[in-house]
Every structure is written in structure tokens, then in C-alpha cells.
């Protein structure tokens, strides 16, 4: 199974190399009754995808790998900044009620909390449900009272690999991560500049699967 869409000619080339390796590009072209320059782009795609290996003066080999390593290579290079979404944020003195309304309006599953614009916590859907069934006054309770707070917030930076973000989501069993920029190293203060969610990662998975 190939994760990238190969053309019929590329599939034929793979078969020829499998059965005749090592084989030069002119011999491959000869078997297809095509010119070397016609198949040159195919050969570069197949070597780039790590399906074929080219040894100078010897010819082409079949690596035995499917196109999956092409996907792996692509994922390696994708940064958090390439997929991050706009964060949904509220100040920690705002009420539980306001946070619930914001969550509905913005259609998100977690809201990031700030103290004077600096990241101070996170609340999830279940955090809000849990607090709401406890008989509290939703309009009076500040969201800061129930949030998961710093320094326990798991974060990423825009330059981090998206693979790292995916690992953090799985490892910590959470749905979203704030993308942060450090504003004060000594006091560990961060501004929230984006968010990464399981939805972002699923969308990326779909795009890579389609070969975009
Ligand atoms: P839910 O609670 O709706 O299933 P999550 O799985 O995202 O949603 O959250 C699980 C718990 O982890 C919640 O208590 C939430 O406050 C906390 N949490 C969510 N995101 C983070 C994060 N990035 N860092 C630390 N804790 C988080």
C-alpha cells in the first residue's frame, strides 16, 4: 500500500526495478519504450519517496519500502506554526457562566485562561460540567477558581514539530495545547498565541493522506 498516489507508469517502473535491479535509467526507459528524459521526473519522485534508491554508475534499486517514509519525512518537517489555530482565551476573574457561553460561541472544547494577558490556566468541557453540577452560583464563581493552573499546563512553541505536539496530547490525555511565546524567562511568563487540538492533527493527517 502506498500512502502517496503513484501513476501507472511509476508503478510499472517499480516492477521493472524490482525484477531487474540494479538497472540503469536508460535500460528502464528501454523496457518502457520511452526516452530517459520522459521518465526522469518519475525516477526523481520515486527516489525522493524512498521507494527507489539510486547508486551512481550502478543503477536503481528497490528499497522495499512503501511510500510511507515520504509521509514520515513530511511529518518530521511540519511545525506547530504550520497548523496552529486561533486561541480562545478569557481572563481568570471572569465567571464560570461567561466561560461556558464563550465555549459555545467559539465552538471549542477548552478555553485558555489568562491573568493580565499572561497564561495562567486551562478549563475543559468536563471541568465546567463538574463544577456546574456542584450547585455553585455560575455567575459568581471566577473561572480561575476551577481551572487547571500553571505550572501544570502542557504547552508548545510555534517552532516545535507538530509530532511533538501530538505526542504531548496523547501522553497527557488532553485535547488541546496552548501555543506560547515567552515574555519573561525568570518569572516563567507566557503569552498565548495559538492552540493545537486533536482536530488540527486529524485534519493534517487527512491532508497528508490525500497527498496534498
Ligand atoms: P475533557 O476534560 O473535557 O475530557 P481534556 O481531556 O482536554 O478535556 O482535559 C482533561 C483535564 O486536563 C482537564 O482537567 C483539563 O483542565 C486539563 N487540561 C486540558 N488541557 C491541558 C493542558 N494543555 N495542560 C494541562 N492540563 C490540561
PDB file of C-alpha atoms and ligand atoms in Angstrom:
ATOM      1  CA  UNK A   1       0.000   0.000   0.000  1.00  0.00           C
ATOM      2  CA  UNK A   2       1.377   3.360  -0.991  1.00  0.00           C
ATOM      3  CA  UNK A   3       0.492   6.453   1.010  1.00  0.00           C
ATOM      4  CA  UNK A   4       1.244   8.621  -1.997  1.00  0.00           C
ATOM      5  CA  UNK A   5      -0.665   8.357  -5.239  1.00  0.00           C
ATOM      6  CA  UNK A   6       1.633   6.812  -7.842  1.00  0.00           C
ATOM      7  CA  UNK A   7       0.942   6.954 -11.563  1.00  0.00           C
ATOM      8  CA  UNK A   8       0.578   3.810 -13.633  1.00  0.00           C
ATOM      9  CA  UNK A   9       3.975   4.499 -15.190  1.00  0.00           C
ATOM     10  CA  UNK A  10       5.599   4.874 -11.774  1.00  0.00           C
ATOM     11  CA  UNK A  11       4.078   1.554 -10.682  1.00  0.00           C
ATOM     12  CA  UNK A  12       5.498  -0.051 -13.869  1.00  0.00           C
ATOM     13  CA  UNK A  13       8.927   1.430 -13.128  1.00  0.00           C
ATOM     14  CA  UNK A  14       8.851  -0.056  -9.616  1.00  0.00           C
ATOM     15  CA  UNK A  15       8.032  -3.502 -11.081  1.00  0.00           C
ATOM     16  CA  UNK A  16      10.871  -3.237 -13.627  1.00  0.00           C
ATOM     17  CA  UNK A  17      13.383  -2.238 -10.937  1.00  0.00           C
ATOM     18  CA  UNK A  18      12.173  -4.977  -8.571  1.00  0.00           C
ATOM     19  CA  UNK A  19      12.765  -7.617 -11.262  1.00  0.00           C
ATOM     20  CA  UNK A  20      15.987  -6.281 -12.753  1.00  0.00           C
ATOM     21  CA  UNK A  21      17.903  -4.444 -10.039  1.00  0.00           C
ATOM     22  CA  UNK A  22      20.362  -2.879 -10.333  1.00  0.00           C
ATOM     23  CA  UNK A  23      19.149  -1.299 -13.553  1.00  0.00           C
ATOM     24  CA  UNK A  24      20.165   1.964 -15.251  1.00  0.00           C
ATOM     25  CA  UNK A  25      17.682   4.653 -16.221  1.00  0.00           C
ATOM     26  CA  UNK A  26      18.274   4.058 -19.930  1.00  0.00           C
ATOM     27  CA  UNK A  27      17.503   0.355 -19.506  1.00  0.00           C
ATOM     28  CA  UNK A  28      14.313   1.213 -17.610  1.00  0.00           C
ATOM     29  CA  UNK A  29      13.378   3.657 -20.379  1.00  0.00           C
ATOM     30  CA  UNK A  30      14.173   0.997 -22.996  1.00  0.00           C
ATOM     31  CA  UNK A  31      11.834  -1.532 -21.382  1.00  0.00           C
ATOM     32  CA  UNK A  32       9.049   1.059 -21.367  1.00  0.00           C
ATOM     33  CA  UNK A  33       9.867   2.158 -24.923  1.00  0.00           C
ATOM     34  CA  UNK A  34      10.250   5.698 -23.680  1.00  0.00           C
ATOM     35  CA  UNK A  35      13.137   8.154 -23.566  1.00  0.00           C
ATOM     36  CA  UNK A  36      15.280   8.688 -20.481  1.00  0.00           C
ATOM     37  CA  UNK A  37      14.160  12.284 -20.191  1.00  0.00           C
ATOM     38  CA  UNK A  38      10.484  11.239 -20.170  1.00  0.00           C
ATOM     39  CA  UNK A  39      10.938   9.036 -17.135  1.00  0.00           C
ATOM     40  CA  UNK A  40      13.378  11.332 -15.292  1.00  0.00           C
ATOM     41  CA  UNK A  41      10.643  13.085 -13.237  1.00  0.00           C
ATOM     42  CA  UNK A  42       9.187   9.684 -12.277  1.00  0.00           C
ATOM     43  CA  UNK A  43      12.565   8.461 -11.119  1.00  0.00           C
ATOM     44  CA  UNK A  44      13.121  11.565  -9.005  1.00  0.00           C
ATOM     45  CA  UNK A  45       9.711  11.194  -7.335  1.00  0.00           C
ATOM     46  CA  UNK A  46      10.361   7.527  -6.608  1.00  0.00           C
ATOM     47  CA  UNK A  47      13.798   8.220  -5.129  1.00  0.00           C
ATOM     48  CA  UNK A  48      12.515  11.196  -3.146  1.00  0.00           C
ATOM     49  CA  UNK A  49       9.756   8.976  -1.729  1.00  0.00           C
ATOM     50  CA  UNK A  50      12.483   6.489  -0.801  1.00  0.00           C
ATOM     51  CA  UNK A  51      10.852   3.737  -2.854  1.00  0.00           C
ATOM     52  CA  UNK A  52      13.864   3.514  -5.190  1.00  0.00           C
ATOM     53  CA  UNK A  53      17.486   4.089  -4.365  1.00  0.00           C
ATOM     54  CA  UNK A  54      19.917   5.388  -6.996  1.00  0.00           C
ATOM     55  CA  UNK A  55      23.556   4.342  -6.815  1.00  0.00           C
ATOM     56  CA  UNK A  56      25.805   6.364  -9.138  1.00  0.00           C
ATOM     57  CA  UNK A  57      27.242   4.316 -12.043  1.00  0.00           C
ATOM     58  CA  UNK A  58      25.353   1.201 -10.846  1.00  0.00           C
ATOM     59  CA  UNK A  59      21.702   1.986 -11.286  1.00  0.00           C
ATOM     60  CA  UNK A  60      18.416   1.847  -9.436  1.00  0.00           C
ATOM     61  CA  UNK A  61      17.485  -0.480  -6.574  1.00  0.00           C
ATOM     62  CA  UNK A  62      14.133  -1.164  -4.956  1.00  0.00           C
ATOM     63  CA  UNK A  63      14.319  -0.195  -1.259  1.00  0.00           C
ATOM     64  CA  UNK A  64      11.466  -2.456  -0.207  1.00  0.00           C
ATOM     65  CA  UNK A  65       9.792   0.491   1.459  1.00  0.00           C
ATOM     66  CA  UNK A  66       6.355   1.793   0.665  1.00  0.00           C
ATOM     67  CA  UNK A  67       5.643   5.475   0.227  1.00  0.00           C
ATOM     68  CA  UNK A  68       5.062   5.767   3.969  1.00  0.00           C
ATOM     69  CA  UNK A  69       8.557   7.060   4.584  1.00  0.00           C
ATOM     70  CA  UNK A  70       7.577  10.015   2.399  1.00  0.00           C
ATOM     71  CA  UNK A  71       4.769  10.779   4.860  1.00  0.00           C
ATOM     72  CA  UNK A  72       7.144  10.294   7.792  1.00  0.00           C
ATOM     73  CA  UNK A  73       9.571  12.752   6.213  1.00  0.00           C
ATOM     74  CA  UNK A  74       6.788  15.282   5.629  1.00  0.00           C
ATOM     75  CA  UNK A  75       5.560  14.993   9.230  1.00  0.00           C
ATOM     76  CA  UNK A  76       9.086  15.480  10.548  1.00  0.00           C
ATOM     77  CA  UNK A  77       9.232  18.854   8.827  1.00  0.00           C
ATOM     78  CA  UNK A  78       5.834  20.256   9.807  1.00  0.00           C
ATOM     79  CA  UNK A  79       5.961  22.803  12.629  1.00  0.00           C
ATOM     80  CA  UNK A  80       3.318  23.778  15.171  1.00  0.00           C
ATOM     81  CA  UNK A  81       3.150  27.201  13.462  1.00  0.00           C
ATOM     82  CA  UNK A  82       2.056  25.477  10.213  1.00  0.00           C
ATOM     83  CA  UNK A  83      -1.118  24.035  11.753  1.00  0.00           C
ATOM     84  CA  UNK A  84      -1.957  26.090  14.861  1.00  0.00           C
ATOM     85  CA  UNK A  85      -5.413  27.663  15.242  1.00  0.00           C
ATOM     86  CA  UNK A  86      -6.555  30.882  16.914  1.00  0.00           C
ATOM     87  CA  UNK A  87      -6.715  30.515  20.719  1.00  0.00           C
ATOM     88  CA  UNK A  88      -9.893  31.129  22.708  1.00  0.00           C
ATOM     89  CA  UNK A  89      -8.966  32.963  25.883  1.00  0.00           C
ATOM     90  CA  UNK A  90     -10.689  34.504  28.920  1.00  0.00           C
ATOM     91  CA  UNK A  91      -9.330  36.368  31.984  1.00  0.00           C
ATOM     92  CA  UNK A  92      -9.374  34.389  35.237  1.00  0.00           C
ATOM     93  CA  UNK A  93     -11.673  36.721  37.195  1.00  0.00           C
ATOM     94  CA  UNK A  94     -14.484  36.213  34.641  1.00  0.00           C
ATOM     95  CA  UNK A  95     -17.316  33.906  35.717  1.00  0.00           C
ATOM     96  CA  UNK A  96     -17.923  30.247  35.088  1.00  0.00           C
ATOM     97  CA  UNK A  97     -21.096  31.331  33.245  1.00  0.00           C
ATOM     98  CA  UNK A  98     -19.174  33.625  30.850  1.00  0.00           C
ATOM     99  CA  UNK A  99     -16.679  30.847  30.148  1.00  0.00           C
ATOM    100  CA  UNK A 100     -19.455  28.384  29.277  1.00  0.00           C
ATOM    101  CA  UNK A 101     -21.040  30.947  26.923  1.00  0.00           C
ATOM    102  CA  UNK A 102     -17.656  31.599  25.278  1.00  0.00           C
ATOM    103  CA  UNK A 103     -17.107  27.883  24.786  1.00  0.00           C
ATOM    104  CA  UNK A 104     -20.461  27.586  22.972  1.00  0.00           C
ATOM    105  CA  UNK A 105     -19.972  30.736  20.901  1.00  0.00           C
ATOM    106  CA  UNK A 106     -16.476  29.763  19.758  1.00  0.00           C
ATOM    107  CA  UNK A 107     -17.344  26.070  19.412  1.00  0.00           C
ATOM    108  CA  UNK A 108     -14.236  24.838  21.263  1.00  0.00           C
ATOM    109  CA  UNK A 109     -13.647  22.106  23.818  1.00  0.00           C
ATOM    110  CA  UNK A 110     -11.198  24.022  26.001  1.00  0.00           C
ATOM    111  CA  UNK A 111     -10.620  27.642  26.911  1.00  0.00           C
ATOM    112  CA  UNK A 112      -7.269  29.065  27.970  1.00  0.00           C
ATOM    113  CA  UNK A 113      -7.211  31.364  30.989  1.00  0.00           C
ATOM    114  CA  UNK A 114      -5.029  34.426  31.480  1.00  0.00           C
ATOM    115  CA  UNK A 115      -4.070  36.758  34.299  1.00  0.00           C
ATOM    116  CA  UNK A 116      -3.477  40.206  32.778  1.00  0.00           C
ATOM    117  CA  UNK A 117      -2.816  38.593  29.410  1.00  0.00           C
ATOM    118  CA  UNK A 118      -0.358  36.020  30.787  1.00  0.00           C
ATOM    119  CA  UNK A 119      -1.186  32.290  30.598  1.00  0.00           C
ATOM    120  CA  UNK A 120      -2.453  31.083  33.972  1.00  0.00           C
ATOM    121  CA  UNK A 121      -4.640  28.033  33.253  1.00  0.00           C
ATOM    122  CA  UNK A 122      -6.921  25.852  31.123  1.00  0.00           C
ATOM    123  CA  UNK A 123     -10.503  24.638  31.506  1.00  0.00           C
ATOM    124  CA  UNK A 124     -12.048  21.779  29.571  1.00  0.00           C
ATOM    125  CA  UNK A 125     -15.675  20.886  28.909  1.00  0.00           C
ATOM    126  CA  UNK A 126     -15.618  18.307  31.698  1.00  0.00           C
ATOM    127  CA  UNK A 127     -14.099  20.782  34.183  1.00  0.00           C
ATOM    128  CA  UNK A 128     -17.082  23.045  33.533  1.00  0.00           C
ATOM    129  CA  UNK A 129     -19.613  20.211  33.794  1.00  0.00           C
ATOM    130  CA  UNK A 130     -18.072  19.005  37.038  1.00  0.00           C
ATOM    131  CA  UNK A 131     -18.242  22.456  38.623  1.00  0.00           C
ATOM    132  CA  UNK A 132     -21.731  23.170  37.290  1.00  0.00           C
ATOM    133  CA  UNK A 133     -23.360  20.144  38.946  1.00  0.00           C
ATOM    134  CA  UNK A 134     -21.917  21.140  42.326  1.00  0.00           C
ATOM    135  CA  UNK A 135     -24.634  23.727  42.969  1.00  0.00           C
ATOM    136  CA  UNK A 136     -22.337  26.768  42.714  1.00  0.00           C
ATOM    137  CA  UNK A 137     -23.513  30.188  41.514  1.00  0.00           C
ATOM    138  CA  UNK A 138     -22.307  30.121  37.908  1.00  0.00           C
ATOM    139  CA  UNK A 139     -22.391  33.913  37.731  1.00  0.00           C
ATOM    140  CA  UNK A 140     -20.330  34.449  40.862  1.00  0.00           C
ATOM    141  CA  UNK A 141     -17.602  31.829  40.688  1.00  0.00           C
ATOM    142  CA  UNK A 142     -14.476  33.157  38.917  1.00  0.00           C
ATOM    143  CA  UNK A 143     -13.144  30.691  36.340  1.00  0.00           C
ATOM    144  CA  UNK A 144      -9.711  30.988  37.963  1.00  0.00           C
ATOM    145  CA  UNK A 145     -11.079  29.040  40.951  1.00  0.00           C
ATOM    146  CA  UNK A 146     -11.692  25.845  38.994  1.00  0.00           C
ATOM    147  CA  UNK A 147      -9.068  25.874  36.223  1.00  0.00           C
ATOM    148  CA  UNK A 148      -6.062  23.580  35.909  1.00  0.00           C
ATOM    149  CA  UNK A 149      -3.304  26.048  36.651  1.00  0.00           C
ATOM    150  CA  UNK A 150       0.309  26.847  35.894  1.00  0.00           C
ATOM    151  CA  UNK A 151       2.907  25.422  36.209  1.00  0.00           C
ATOM    152  CA  UNK A 152       0.934  22.277  35.313  1.00  0.00           C
ATOM    153  CA  UNK A 153      -0.103  23.457  31.860  1.00  0.00           C
ATOM    154  CA  UNK A 154       1.360  21.498  28.963  1.00  0.00           C
ATOM    155  CA  UNK A 155       2.399  23.884  26.181  1.00  0.00           C
ATOM    156  CA  UNK A 156       4.179  24.045  22.823  1.00  0.00           C
ATOM    157  CA  UNK A 157       6.034  26.740  20.917  1.00  0.00           C
ATOM    158  CA  UNK A 158       5.484  27.655  17.244  1.00  0.00           C
ATOM    159  CA  UNK A 159       8.911  26.299  16.250  1.00  0.00           C
ATOM    160  CA  UNK A 160       8.231  22.857  17.788  1.00  0.00           C
ATOM    161  CA  UNK A 161       7.490  19.942  15.490  1.00  0.00           C
ATOM    162  CA  UNK A 162       3.810  19.031  15.206  1.00  0.00           C
ATOM    163  CA  UNK A 163       4.863  15.460  16.024  1.00  0.00           C
ATOM    164  CA  UNK A 164       5.915  16.658  19.458  1.00  0.00           C
ATOM    165  CA  UNK A 165       2.533  18.340  19.960  1.00  0.00           C
ATOM    166  CA  UNK A 166       0.764  15.084  19.005  1.00  0.00           C
ATOM    167  CA  UNK A 167       2.892  13.155  21.495  1.00  0.00           C
ATOM    168  CA  UNK A 168       2.049  15.601  24.287  1.00  0.00           C
ATOM    169  CA  UNK A 169      -1.694  15.343  23.532  1.00  0.00           C
ATOM    170  CA  UNK A 170      -1.547  11.550  23.775  1.00  0.00           C
ATOM    171  CA  UNK A 171       0.845  11.339  26.714  1.00  0.00           C
ATOM    172  CA  UNK A 172      -1.107  13.772  28.913  1.00  0.00           C
ATOM    173  CA  UNK A 173      -4.539  12.606  27.678  1.00  0.00           C
ATOM    174  CA  UNK A 174      -5.678  16.123  26.828  1.00  0.00           C
ATOM    175  CA  UNK A 175      -7.479  17.653  23.849  1.00  0.00           C
ATOM    176  CA  UNK A 176      -5.580  20.883  23.339  1.00  0.00           C
ATOM    177  CA  UNK A 177      -2.330  22.707  23.937  1.00  0.00           C
ATOM    178  CA  UNK A 178      -1.713  26.444  24.125  1.00  0.00           C
ATOM    179  CA  UNK A 179       0.951  27.665  21.704  1.00  0.00           C
ATOM    180  CA  UNK A 180       3.016  30.129  23.710  1.00  0.00           C
ATOM    181  CA  UNK A 181       5.657  32.825  23.420  1.00  0.00           C
ATOM    182  CA  UNK A 182       7.854  33.533  26.413  1.00  0.00           C
ATOM    183  CA  UNK A 183       7.676  37.121  27.642  1.00  0.00           C
ATOM    184  CA  UNK A 184       9.599  36.784  30.922  1.00  0.00           C
ATOM    185  CA  UNK A 185      12.090  33.947  31.339  1.00  0.00           C
ATOM    186  CA  UNK A 186      12.804  34.477  35.064  1.00  0.00           C
ATOM    187  CA  UNK A 187       9.137  34.578  36.110  1.00  0.00           C
ATOM    188  CA  UNK A 188       8.098  31.945  33.533  1.00  0.00           C
ATOM    189  CA  UNK A 189       5.514  34.225  31.923  1.00  0.00           C
ATOM    190  CA  UNK A 190       3.974  33.327  28.587  1.00  0.00           C
ATOM    191  CA  UNK A 191       1.586  34.911  26.118  1.00  0.00           C
ATOM    192  CA  UNK A 192      -0.868  32.619  24.306  1.00  0.00           C
ATOM    193  CA  UNK A 193      -0.501  32.969  20.548  1.00  0.00           C
ATOM    194  CA  UNK A 194      -2.331  29.891  19.281  1.00  0.00           C
ATOM    195  CA  UNK A 195      -3.781  26.480  20.026  1.00  0.00           C
ATOM    196  CA  UNK A 196      -3.198  22.948  18.825  1.00  0.00           C
ATOM    197  CA  UNK A 197      -6.062  20.488  19.146  1.00  0.00           C
ATOM    198  CA  UNK A 198      -6.737  16.909  18.192  1.00  0.00           C
ATOM    199  CA  UNK A 199      -8.833  18.345  15.340  1.00  0.00           C
ATOM    200  CA  UNK A 200      -5.791  20.141  13.878  1.00  0.00           C
ATOM    201  CA  UNK A 201      -3.819  16.911  13.954  1.00  0.00           C
ATOM    202  CA  UNK A 202      -6.674  14.922  12.386  1.00  0.00           C
ATOM    203  CA  UNK A 203      -7.011  17.495   9.600  1.00  0.00           C
ATOM    204  CA  UNK A 204      -3.283  17.313   8.913  1.00  0.00           C
ATOM    205  CA  UNK A 205      -3.480  13.513   8.831  1.00  0.00           C
ATOM    206  CA  UNK A 206      -6.232  13.768   6.211  1.00  0.00           C
ATOM    207  CA  UNK A 207      -4.281  16.254   4.065  1.00  0.00           C
ATOM    208  CA  UNK A 208      -1.166  14.082   4.132  1.00  0.00           C
ATOM    209  CA  UNK A 209      -3.261  11.038   3.282  1.00  0.00           C
ATOM    210  CA  UNK A 210      -4.640  12.847   0.237  1.00  0.00           C
ATOM    211  CA  UNK A 211      -1.076  13.652  -0.803  1.00  0.00           C
ATOM    212  CA  UNK A 212      -1.509  17.423  -0.560  1.00  0.00           C
TER     213      UNK A 212
HETATM  214  P1  LIG B   1     -12.106  16.850  28.983  1.00  0.00           P
HETATM  215  O1  LIG B   1     -11.840  17.100  30.452  1.00  0.00           O
HETATM  216  O2  LIG B   1     -13.338  17.576  28.512  1.00  0.00           O
HETATM  217  O3  LIG B   1     -12.073  15.419  28.623  1.00  0.00           O
HETATM  218  P2  LIG B   1      -9.311  17.321  28.277  1.00  0.00           P
HETATM  219  O4  LIG B   1      -9.010  15.861  28.078  1.00  0.00           O
HETATM  220  O5  LIG B   1      -8.666  18.288  27.372  1.00  0.00           O
HETATM  221  O6  LIG B   1     -10.888  17.573  28.206  1.00  0.00           O
HETATM  222  O7  LIG B   1      -8.915  17.728  29.767  1.00  0.00           O
HETATM  223  C1  LIG B   1      -8.631  16.814  30.797  1.00  0.00           C
HETATM  224  C2  LIG B   1      -8.088  17.564  32.011  1.00  0.00           C
HETATM  225  O8  LIG B   1      -6.807  18.111  31.695  1.00  0.00           O
HETATM  226  C3  LIG B   1      -8.936  18.760  32.450  1.00  0.00           C
HETATM  227  O9  LIG B   1      -8.998  18.804  33.857  1.00  0.00           O
HETATM  228  C4  LIG B   1      -8.211  19.987  31.885  1.00  0.00           C
HETATM  229  O10 LIG B   1      -8.327  21.131  32.735  1.00  0.00           O
HETATM  230  C5  LIG B   1      -6.787  19.513  31.838  1.00  0.00           C
HETATM  231  N1  LIG B   1      -6.064  20.077  30.662  1.00  0.00           N
HETATM  232  C6  LIG B   1      -6.555  20.339  29.432  1.00  0.00           C
HETATM  233  N2  LIG B   1      -5.605  20.847  28.622  1.00  0.00           N
HETATM  234  C7  LIG B   1      -4.473  20.896  29.355  1.00  0.00           C
HETATM  235  C8  LIG B   1      -3.123  21.330  29.092  1.00  0.00           C
HETATM  236  N3  LIG B   1      -2.748  21.786  27.891  1.00  0.00           N
HETATM  237  N4  LIG B   1      -2.227  21.236  30.103  1.00  0.00           N
HETATM  238  C9  LIG B   1      -2.592  20.754  31.311  1.00  0.00           C
HETATM  239  N5  LIG B   1      -3.822  20.347  31.626  1.00  0.00           N
HETATM  240  C10 LIG B   1      -4.765  20.401  30.664  1.00  0.00           C
END
